[in-house]
CSV table of C-alpha atoms in Angstrom, one decimal:
chain,number,residue,atom,x,y,z
A,1,MET,CA,-19.2,-38.2,25.9
A,2,VAL,CA,-17.1,-35.9,27.8
A,3,LEU,CA,-13.6,-34.8,26.6
A,4,GLY,CA,-10.9,-33.7,29.0
A,5,LEU,CA,-9.6,-30.5,27.5
A,6,SER,CA,-7.2,-29.6,30.5
A,7,GLY,CA,-4.1,-31.0,28.9
A,8,LEU,CA,-4.5,-28.9,25.7
A,9,ALA,CA,-2.6,-25.5,25.3
A,10,PRO,CA,-4.8,-22.5,25.1
A,11,THR,CA,-5.3,-21.0,21.9
A,12,LEU,CA,-4.9,-17.6,21.0
A,13,ALA,CA,-7.7,-15.5,19.3
A,14,ARG,CA,-7.2,-14.5,15.7
A,15,GLY,CA,-4.6,-11.9,15.4
A,16,GLU,CA,-3.1,-12.3,18.9
A,17,VAL,CA,-0.3,-14.4,17.5
A,18,CYS,CA,1.1,-11.2,16.0
A,19,ALA,CA,1.6,-9.6,19.3
A,20,SER,CA,2.5,-12.8,21.1
A,21,ASP,CA,5.9,-13.7,22.7
A,22,PRO,CA,8.7,-14.7,20.1
A,23,HIS,CA,8.5,-18.5,20.5
A,24,THR,CA,4.7,-18.5,20.0
A,25,TRP,CA,5.1,-16.0,17.0
A,26,SER,CA,8.0,-18.1,15.5
A,27,GLN,CA,6.1,-21.5,16.0
A,28,ALA,CA,3.0,-20.2,14.3
A,29,LEU,CA,5.0,-18.6,11.4
A,30,THR,CA,7.0,-21.7,10.5
A,31,ALA,CA,3.9,-23.9,10.8
A,32,GLN,CA,2.1,-21.8,8.1
A,33,LEU,CA,5.3,-20.8,6.3
A,34,PRO,CA,5.1,-23.7,3.6
A,35,LEU,CA,1.5,-22.5,2.6
A,36,PHE,CA,2.3,-18.9,2.2
A,37,LEU,CA,5.8,-19.4,0.7
A,38,ASN,CA,4.4,-22.1,-1.8
A,39,LEU,CA,1.7,-19.6,-2.8
A,40,ALA,CA,4.2,-16.9,-3.4
A,41,LEU,CA,6.6,-19.4,-5.3
A,42,SER,CA,3.5,-20.4,-7.5
A,43,ARG,CA,2.7,-16.6,-8.4
A,44,SER,CA,6.3,-16.0,-9.3
A,45,ARG,CA,6.1,-19.1,-11.5
A,46,SER,CA,9.0,-20.6,-9.6
A,47,GLU,CA,9.7,-24.6,-10.1
A,48,PHE,CA,10.5,-25.2,-6.6
A,49,GLN,CA,8.1,-26.1,-3.9
A,50,VAL,CA,8.5,-25.8,0.1
A,51,VAL,CA,8.4,-29.3,1.2
A,52,LEU,CA,9.3,-28.6,5.1
A,53,VAL,CA,10.1,-25.8,7.2
A,54,GLY,CA,12.4,-26.7,10.2
A,55,GLN,CA,11.8,-25.8,13.9
A,56,PRO,CA,12.5,-22.3,14.7
A,57,GLN,CA,15.3,-21.2,16.9
A,58,VAL,CA,14.8,-17.9,18.6
A,59,GLU,CA,17.5,-15.7,20.2
A,60,PRO,CA,17.0,-12.4,21.8
A,61,LEU,CA,18.5,-9.2,20.3
A,62,ALA,CA,20.9,-7.3,22.8
A,63,ALA,CA,20.2,-3.9,23.9
A,64,LYS,CA,23.0,-2.4,21.7
A,65,GLU,CA,21.1,-4.1,18.6
A,66,LEU,CA,18.1,-2.4,19.6
A,67,ALA,CA,19.7,1.1,19.8
A,68,ASP,CA,18.7,2.2,16.3
A,69,SER,CA,15.2,1.5,17.0
A,70,PRO,CA,12.9,4.6,17.2
A,71,ALA,CA,11.6,3.6,20.4
A,72,ALA,CA,14.8,2.1,21.6
A,73,SER,CA,13.8,2.3,25.3
A,74,THR,CA,10.8,0.2,25.0
A,75,ALA,CA,11.9,-1.9,21.9
A,76,GLN,CA,11.9,-5.6,21.7
A,77,GLY,CA,13.6,-7.9,19.1
A,78,PHE,CA,14.7,-11.5,18.4
A,79,CYS,CA,16.6,-13.3,15.6
A,80,LEU,CA,14.6,-16.2,14.3
A,81,TYR,CA,16.5,-19.1,12.6
A,82,PHE,CA,14.9,-21.5,10.4
A,83,THR,CA,15.6,-23.9,7.6
A,84,THR,CA,13.7,-24.8,4.3
A,85,LEU,CA,13.7,-27.9,2.1
A,86,GLU,CA,12.6,-27.1,-1.4
A,87,ARG,CA,12.0,-29.4,-4.1
A,88,ARG,CA,11.5,-29.2,-8.0
A,89,LEU,CA,10.8,-32.1,-10.4
A,90,VAL,CA,13.2,-32.1,-13.5
A,91,LEU,CA,11.7,-33.7,-16.5
A,92,PRO,CA,13.6,-35.8,-19.0
A,93,ARG,CA,14.5,-34.1,-22.4
A,94,GLN,CA,13.1,-36.8,-24.3
A,95,PRO,CA,9.4,-37.8,-24.4
A,96,PRO,CA,8.6,-40.4,-21.8
A,97,GLN,CA,8.6,-44.1,-22.7
A,98,PRO,CA,5.3,-45.7,-23.0
A,99,ASP,CA,6.1,-48.6,-20.8
A,100,ASN,CA,7.8,-46.3,-18.2
A,101,PRO,CA,6.4,-42.7,-18.1
A,102,LEU,CA,8.6,-41.8,-15.0
A,103,ALA,CA,11.9,-42.8,-16.7
A,104,GLY,CA,14.4,-40.0,-16.6
A,105,ARG,CA,12.4,-38.0,-14.0
A,106,ARG,CA,14.3,-36.6,-10.9
A,107,SER,CA,14.0,-34.3,-8.3
A,108,GLU,CA,16.4,-31.4,-7.2
A,109,THR,CA,16.3,-30.4,-3.6
A,110,LEU,CA,17.4,-27.1,-2.0
A,111,HIS,CA,18.3,-26.7,1.7
A,112,LEU,CA,18.4,-23.1,2.8
A,113,ALA,CA,19.0,-21.6,6.3
A,114,TYR,CA,17.5,-18.4,7.2
A,115,GLU,CA,18.1,-15.5,9.6
A,116,ALA,CA,15.3,-13.0,10.4
A,117,CYS,CA,15.6,-9.9,12.6
A,118,VAL,CA,12.2,-9.3,14.1
A,119,LEU,CA,11.3,-6.1,16.1
A,120,ARG,CA,8.5,-4.0,17.8
A,121,ASP,CA,8.6,-0.9,19.4
A,122,LYS,CA,6.9,-2.0,22.5
A,123,PRO,CA,5.4,-5.0,24.2
A,124,GLY,CA,1.9,-5.7,22.7
A,125,ASP,CA,2.7,-4.2,19.3
A,126,PRO,CA,2.7,-6.8,16.5
A,127,TRP,CA,6.2,-7.8,15.4
A,128,GLN,CA,7.8,-6.6,12.2
A,129,LEU,CA,10.3,-8.2,9.9
A,130,VAL,CA,13.2,-5.8,9.5
A,131,ARG,CA,16.0,-8.1,7.8
A,132,LEU,CA,16.0,-11.5,6.3
A,133,ARG,CA,19.1,-13.3,5.1
A,134,VAL,CA,19.6,-16.7,3.6
A,135,THR,CA,22.6,-19.1,2.7
A,136,GLY,CA,22.8,-22.7,1.5
A,137,ALA,CA,25.2,-25.1,0.1
A,138,GLY,CA,27.3,-23.0,-2.4
A,139,ILE,CA,25.2,-20.0,-2.0
A,140,PRO,CA,27.0,-16.9,-0.1
A,141,VAL,CA,24.9,-15.3,2.5
A,142,ARG,CA,22.6,-12.6,1.0
A,143,ASP,CA,20.0,-10.2,2.1
A,144,VAL,CA,16.5,-11.3,1.0
A,145,THR,CA,14.6,-8.8,3.0
A,146,ASN,CA,12.5,-7.8,-0.2
A,147,GLY,CA,12.3,-11.3,-1.5
A,148,LEU,CA,9.6,-14.1,-1.8
A,149,THR,CA,10.1,-15.5,1.7
A,150,ALA,CA,10.1,-11.9,3.2
A,151,GLN,CA,6.8,-11.3,1.1
A,152,ALA,CA,5.5,-14.6,2.5
A,153,ILE,CA,6.2,-13.8,6.1
A,154,ARG,CA,4.5,-10.2,5.6
A,155,ARG,CA,1.6,-11.9,3.8
A,156,TRP,CA,1.1,-14.2,6.9
A,157,GLN,CA,1.2,-11.2,9.3
A,158,GLN,CA,-1.3,-9.1,7.0
A,159,SER,CA,-3.5,-12.2,7.3
A,160,GLY,CA,-3.6,-11.9,11.2
A,161,CYS,CA,-0.8,-14.4,11.9
A,162,PRO,CA,-3.0,-17.3,11.4
A,163,SER,CA,-1.9,-20.7,13.3
A,164,ALA,CA,-2.2,-24.1,12.0
A,165,GLY,CA,-5.9,-25.3,11.1
A,166,ASP,CA,-7.0,-21.8,10.8
A,167,LEU,CA,-10.0,-22.2,8.0
A,168,GLU,CA,-9.8,-18.3,7.5
A,169,LEU,CA,-7.0,-18.7,5.2
A,170,THR,CA,-9.5,-19.5,2.3
A,171,ARG,CA,-11.3,-16.1,2.7
A,172,PRO,CA,-9.8,-13.3,0.6
A,173,SER,CA,-7.9,-10.7,2.4
A,174,SER,CA,-9.2,-7.2,2.4
A,175,PRO,CA,-7.3,-4.5,0.3
């Protein structure tokens, strides 16, 4: 049996996504972010889990915004906007009833909106997360550049920016 592969998008070699165009980088990141962020949340003993990461929106940075970069004449950058839906299970205070073990359980959801500033010194260099801000209902905008989501993004980059279906995620990363 012969399969026609002409309609499939070309796949990038491992690590090429890290230096790809902003849209490819952003799509690969948001596809893998639930996995990397849930690992970070688990390590921090958070009760929340990421259920969904929304489609990314990319906007190029203006030249004046790149002026602070060490390589301002060749620097490239973009803002990435994405959302997450996080959920946690809240257990009842009383022990479960034998006839209905789910009685009193409920889930809480958290919708967050992120803005990431991503730069590189010249075309072909890997993208670097330089700023990450988050907001949500009742949550003022705050800088989380050193938070769990930023750590998950950097971990994804350190893993070679794997795209969906990359089985190399199960291999331990080198120190």
